[in-house]
Tab-separated table of C-alpha atoms and ligand atoms in Angstrom:
chain	number	residue	atom	x	y	z
A	5	UNK	CA	-49.407	1.411	74.226
A	6	UNK	CA	-50.049	4.410	72.180
A	7	UNK	CA	-46.874	5.499	70.033
A	8	UNK	CA	-45.594	8.624	71.902
A	9	UNK	CA	-44.987	12.120	70.441
A	10	UNK	CA	-42.518	13.724	72.368
A	11	UNK	CA	-41.868	17.666	71.881
A	12	UNK	CA	-38.751	19.622	72.882
A	13	UNK	CA	-39.691	23.489	73.268
A	14	UNK	CA	-37.930	26.635	74.460
A	15	UNK	CA	-36.478	30.173	73.503
A	16	UNK	CA	-33.323	30.200	71.113
A	17	UNK	CA	-30.278	29.172	72.836
A	18	UNK	CA	-31.867	26.877	74.982
A	19	UNK	CA	-30.283	23.737	74.016
A	20	UNK	CA	-32.931	22.052	72.128
A	21	UNK	CA	-30.579	20.466	69.590
A	22	UNK	CA	-28.658	18.899	72.739
A	23	UNK	CA	-31.562	17.484	74.281
A	24	UNK	CA	-32.869	16.037	71.137
A	25	UNK	CA	-29.648	14.155	71.103
A	26	UNK	CA	-30.237	12.902	74.522
A	27	UNK	CA	-33.486	11.860	73.825
A	28	UNK	CA	-32.507	10.171	70.348
A	29	UNK	CA	-29.566	8.172	72.152
A	30	UNK	CA	-32.204	6.906	74.954
A	31	UNK	CA	-34.564	5.720	72.021
A	32	UNK	CA	-31.603	4.004	70.352
A	33	UNK	CA	-30.283	2.181	73.435
A	34	UNK	CA	-33.938	0.563	73.846
A	35	UNK	CA	-34.027	-0.164	69.962
A	36	UNK	CA	-37.143	1.938	69.578
A	37	UNK	CA	-37.908	3.019	66.027
A	38	UNK	CA	-38.207	6.967	65.872
A	39	UNK	CA	-38.232	10.067	63.429
A	40	UNK	CA	-37.307	13.393	64.231
A	41	UNK	CA	-38.934	16.276	63.052
A	42	UNK	CA	-38.767	20.158	63.322
A	43	UNK	CA	-41.394	23.137	63.257
A	44	UNK	CA	-41.866	25.034	61.156
A	45	UNK	CA	-40.614	22.639	58.543
A	46	UNK	CA	-40.214	18.688	57.870
A	47	UNK	CA	-42.045	18.601	54.469
A	48	UNK	CA	-41.104	20.216	51.277
A	49	UNK	CA	-43.867	22.751	51.606
A	50	UNK	CA	-43.284	23.159	55.296
A	51	UNK	CA	-39.481	23.858	54.606
A	52	UNK	CA	-40.293	26.295	52.036
A	53	UNK	CA	-42.751	28.113	54.385
A	54	UNK	CA	-40.199	28.066	57.033
A	55	UNK	CA	-37.352	29.757	54.881
A	56	UNK	CA	-40.215	32.526	53.589
A	57	UNK	CA	-40.970	33.063	57.546
A	58	UNK	CA	-37.390	33.435	58.746
A	59	UNK	CA	-36.289	35.550	55.944
A	60	UNK	CA	-36.077	39.359	55.904
A	61	UNK	CA	-38.668	41.141	54.086
A	62	UNK	CA	-38.796	44.708	52.828
A	63	UNK	CA	-42.272	45.128	54.335
A	64	UNK	CA	-43.712	44.604	57.725
A	65	UNK	CA	-44.631	40.920	58.416
A	66	UNK	CA	-47.942	41.102	59.886
A	67	UNK	CA	-48.490	39.066	63.273
A	68	UNK	CA	-51.461	37.423	61.855
A	69	UNK	CA	-49.700	36.304	58.478
A	70	UNK	CA	-46.697	34.839	60.606
A	71	UNK	CA	-49.462	32.994	62.517
A	72	UNK	CA	-51.117	31.367	59.653
A	73	UNK	CA	-47.804	30.610	58.245
A	74	UNK	CA	-46.869	28.614	61.413
A	75	UNK	CA	-50.147	26.530	61.173
A	76	UNK	CA	-50.108	26.177	57.479
A	77	UNK	CA	-46.666	24.257	57.985
A	78	UNK	CA	-47.958	22.399	61.166
A	79	UNK	CA	-50.836	21.115	59.378
A	80	UNK	CA	-48.600	19.777	56.480
A	81	UNK	CA	-46.057	18.126	58.828
A	82	UNK	CA	-48.907	16.562	61.207
A	83	UNK	CA	-50.886	15.121	58.226
A	84	UNK	CA	-47.577	14.274	56.005
A	85	UNK	CA	-45.286	12.927	58.798
A	86	UNK	CA	-46.386	12.852	62.501
A	87	UNK	CA	-49.642	11.043	62.119
A	88	UNK	CA	-48.467	8.349	59.379
A	89	UNK	CA	-45.108	7.635	61.254
A	90	UNK	CA	-47.093	7.115	64.986
A	91	UNK	CA	-49.518	4.963	62.900
A	92	UNK	CA	-46.784	2.558	61.996
A	93	UNK	CA	-45.404	2.536	65.491
A	94	UNK	CA	-42.573	4.731	65.079
A	95	UNK	CA	-42.038	7.546	67.743
A	96	UNK	CA	-41.856	11.045	66.455
A	97	UNK	CA	-39.439	13.348	68.319
A	98	UNK	CA	-40.395	16.875	67.489
A	99	UNK	CA	-38.170	20.147	67.656
A	100	UNK	CA	-40.840	22.670	68.691
A	101	UNK	CA	-44.930	22.171	68.132
A	102	UNK	CA	-48.061	23.984	68.936
A	103	UNK	CA	-46.828	25.326	72.237
A	104	UNK	CA	-44.326	27.305	70.199
A	105	UNK	CA	-47.240	29.227	68.560
A	106	UNK	CA	-48.983	29.700	71.974
A	107	UNK	CA	-45.589	31.308	73.349
A	108	UNK	CA	-44.280	33.173	70.587
A	109	UNK	CA	-47.297	34.141	68.541
A	110	UNK	CA	-49.732	34.317	71.771
A	111	UNK	CA	-47.201	35.764	74.065
A	112	UNK	CA	-44.523	37.514	72.270
A	113	UNK	CA	-46.806	39.040	69.411
A	114	UNK	CA	-49.622	39.244	71.975
A	115	UNK	CA	-52.077	37.803	69.566
A	116	UNK	CA	-55.543	36.760	70.714
A	117	UNK	CA	-55.630	33.603	72.654
A	118	UNK	CA	-59.346	32.535	71.323
A	119	UNK	CA	-58.007	32.715	67.806
A	120	UNK	CA	-54.914	30.868	68.677
A	121	UNK	CA	-57.194	28.206	70.133
A	122	UNK	CA	-59.399	28.318	67.031
A	123	UNK	CA	-56.319	27.910	64.647
A	124	UNK	CA	-54.889	25.152	66.960
A	125	UNK	CA	-58.226	23.240	66.865
A	126	UNK	CA	-58.678	23.285	62.889
A	127	UNK	CA	-55.214	22.158	62.447
A	128	UNK	CA	-54.779	19.560	64.955
A	129	UNK	CA	-58.361	18.436	66.041
A	130	UNK	CA	-57.238	17.673	69.502
A	131	UNK	CA	-53.877	15.850	68.725
A	132	UNK	CA	-51.388	16.719	71.187
A	133	UNK	CA	-47.962	15.703	72.460
A	134	UNK	CA	-47.692	12.869	75.313
A	135	UNK	CA	-44.865	14.752	76.590
A	136	UNK	CA	-43.381	18.302	76.174
A	137	UNK	CA	-39.962	19.073	77.903
A	138	UNK	CA	-39.862	22.943	77.981
A	139	UNK	CA	-36.104	24.149	78.194
A	140	UNK	CA	-36.368	27.208	80.540
A	141	UNK	CA	-33.385	29.681	80.272
A	142	UNK	CA	-33.172	33.884	80.636
A	143	UNK	CA	-33.846	35.033	77.353
A	144	UNK	CA	-30.829	37.246	77.591
A	145	UNK	CA	-28.702	34.128	78.211
A	146	UNK	CA	-30.487	32.059	75.468
A	147	UNK	CA	-29.815	35.244	72.581
A	148	UNK	CA	-26.155	35.660	73.567
A	149	UNK	CA	-25.827	31.792	72.987
A	150	UNK	CA	-27.623	32.035	69.630
A	151	UNK	CA	-25.844	34.917	68.557
A	152	UNK	CA	-22.408	33.154	69.400
A	153	UNK	CA	-23.837	30.550	66.818
A	154	UNK	CA	-23.920	33.049	64.096
A	155	UNK	CA	-26.397	35.383	62.328
A	156	UNK	CA	-29.772	35.935	63.930
A	157	UNK	CA	-32.930	35.597	61.752
A	158	UNK	CA	-35.898	37.766	61.620
A	159	UNK	CA	-37.644	36.438	64.713
A	160	UNK	CA	-34.385	36.285	66.751
A	161	UNK	CA	-33.499	40.005	66.167
A	162	UNK	CA	-36.669	40.782	68.116
A	163	UNK	CA	-36.391	42.969	71.312
A	164	UNK	CA	-35.761	41.251	74.570
A	165	UNK	CA	-39.284	42.313	75.921
A	166	UNK	CA	-40.446	40.125	73.023
A	167	UNK	CA	-38.579	36.818	74.473
A	168	UNK	CA	-39.589	37.909	78.003
A	169	UNK	CA	-43.278	37.748	77.113
A	170	UNK	CA	-42.846	34.334	74.957
A	171	UNK	CA	-40.991	32.804	77.942
A	172	UNK	CA	-43.508	34.238	80.658
A	173	UNK	CA	-46.232	32.592	78.474
A	174	UNK	CA	-44.417	29.432	77.910
A	175	UNK	CA	-44.063	29.167	82.089
A	176	UNK	CA	-47.841	29.743	82.251
A	177	UNK	CA	-48.819	26.927	79.864
A	178	UNK	CA	-46.276	24.708	81.281
A	179	UNK	CA	-47.927	25.189	84.889
A	180	UNK	CA	-51.246	24.491	83.825
A	181	UNK	CA	-50.603	21.266	81.834
A	182	UNK	CA	-49.197	18.082	83.484
A	183	UNK	CA	-47.725	16.783	80.181
A	184	UNK	CA	-45.231	19.875	79.751
A	185	UNK	CA	-42.435	19.164	82.020
A	186	UNK	CA	-39.960	22.347	82.571
A	187	UNK	CA	-36.126	21.851	82.473
A	188	UNK	CA	-34.008	24.263	83.927
A	189	UNK	CA	-31.760	24.859	80.847
A	190	UNK	CA	-29.155	27.056	82.255
A	191	UNK	CA	-27.576	24.216	84.497
A	192	UNK	CA	-24.609	22.394	83.370
A	193	UNK	CA	-24.944	19.987	80.034
A	194	UNK	CA	-24.627	16.984	82.431
A	195	UNK	CA	-27.364	18.245	84.818
A	196	UNK	CA	-29.562	19.323	81.832
A	197	UNK	CA	-28.996	15.448	80.411
A	198	UNK	CA	-29.976	14.031	83.883
A	199	UNK	CA	-33.004	16.201	84.288
A	200	UNK	CA	-34.071	14.980	80.674
A	201	UNK	CA	-33.300	11.448	81.428
A	202	UNK	CA	-35.140	11.163	84.832
A	203	UNK	CA	-38.184	12.643	83.096
A	204	UNK	CA	-38.219	9.806	80.085
A	205	UNK	CA	-37.633	7.149	82.838
A	206	UNK	CA	-40.495	8.368	84.775
A	207	UNK	CA	-42.884	8.656	81.749
A	208	UNK	CA	-41.835	5.202	80.070
A	209	UNK	CA	-39.899	3.329	82.717
A	210	UNK	CA	-38.400	-0.143	81.328
B	303	TMP	P1	-35.804	26.970	65.273
B	303	TMP	O1	-36.609	25.945	65.204
B	303	TMP	O2	-34.237	27.167	64.674
B	303	TMP	O3	-35.574	27.868	66.633
B	303	TMP	O4	-36.416	28.353	64.624
B	303	TMP	C1	-37.878	28.667	64.495
B	303	TMP	C2	-38.362	30.150	64.874
B	303	TMP	O5	-39.662	30.251	64.562
B	303	TMP	C3	-37.777	30.376	66.074
B	303	TMP	O6	-37.684	31.611	66.280
B	303	TMP	C4	-39.368	30.366	67.149
B	303	TMP	C5	-40.208	30.545	65.917
B	303	TMP	N1	-41.668	30.120	65.683
B	303	TMP	C6	-42.703	30.822	66.241
B	303	TMP	O7	-42.526	31.912	66.143
B	303	TMP	N2	-44.161	30.145	66.348
B	303	TMP	C7	-44.061	28.479	65.885
B	303	TMP	O8	-45.260	28.293	66.024
B	303	TMP	C8	-42.999	27.823	65.807
B	303	TMP	C9	-43.097	26.446	65.450
B	303	TMP	C10	-41.662	28.615	65.629
């Protein structure tokens, strides 16, 4: 079997960390070796890019600059960490991946889809997750959860309409790709966990 790359996606406050916990517990119960990674980030250079792109600047951060930083970080993570792990048979669980750029930069920032597809092709050369769990949540609910956790960063302080566009693009992309499964993330923690476990068992039965 090809070693799987699983990705968790969704807006701020959708509950990605909790779902990653559910997945890693499931992997441990099966004695499967895995690593978890996050985007942007996951290598020293990519983590530096993460803090640069999340912080505030006394200038406008252009959507194109933001886009290319996301892809620069992704190129580092994929080449340095994800592909080597998979080659050794170690499963990879990713907190965000390419779909975030499609949704946030393509949907939220309304950047041109052809340019996004080209950057994606240059960076990933056709590499894609085996399973993506998209945690769907109303942005106002998610943002309220995220702000209750602490201060919001540069992207998290965008207007609601930005997140509405991001969500709409997530839903559009999920509907068009069999490998992206939508989880109803506003339901109770127990129900979210049950949805996630069902999807994992469906894809990788014992
Ligand atoms: P988070 O992983 O803590 O949610 O922070 C990452 C932030 O960066 C989040 O607001 C989503 C945003 N982001 C993009 O806009 N595009 C991307 O490609 C990725 C990976 C993240």
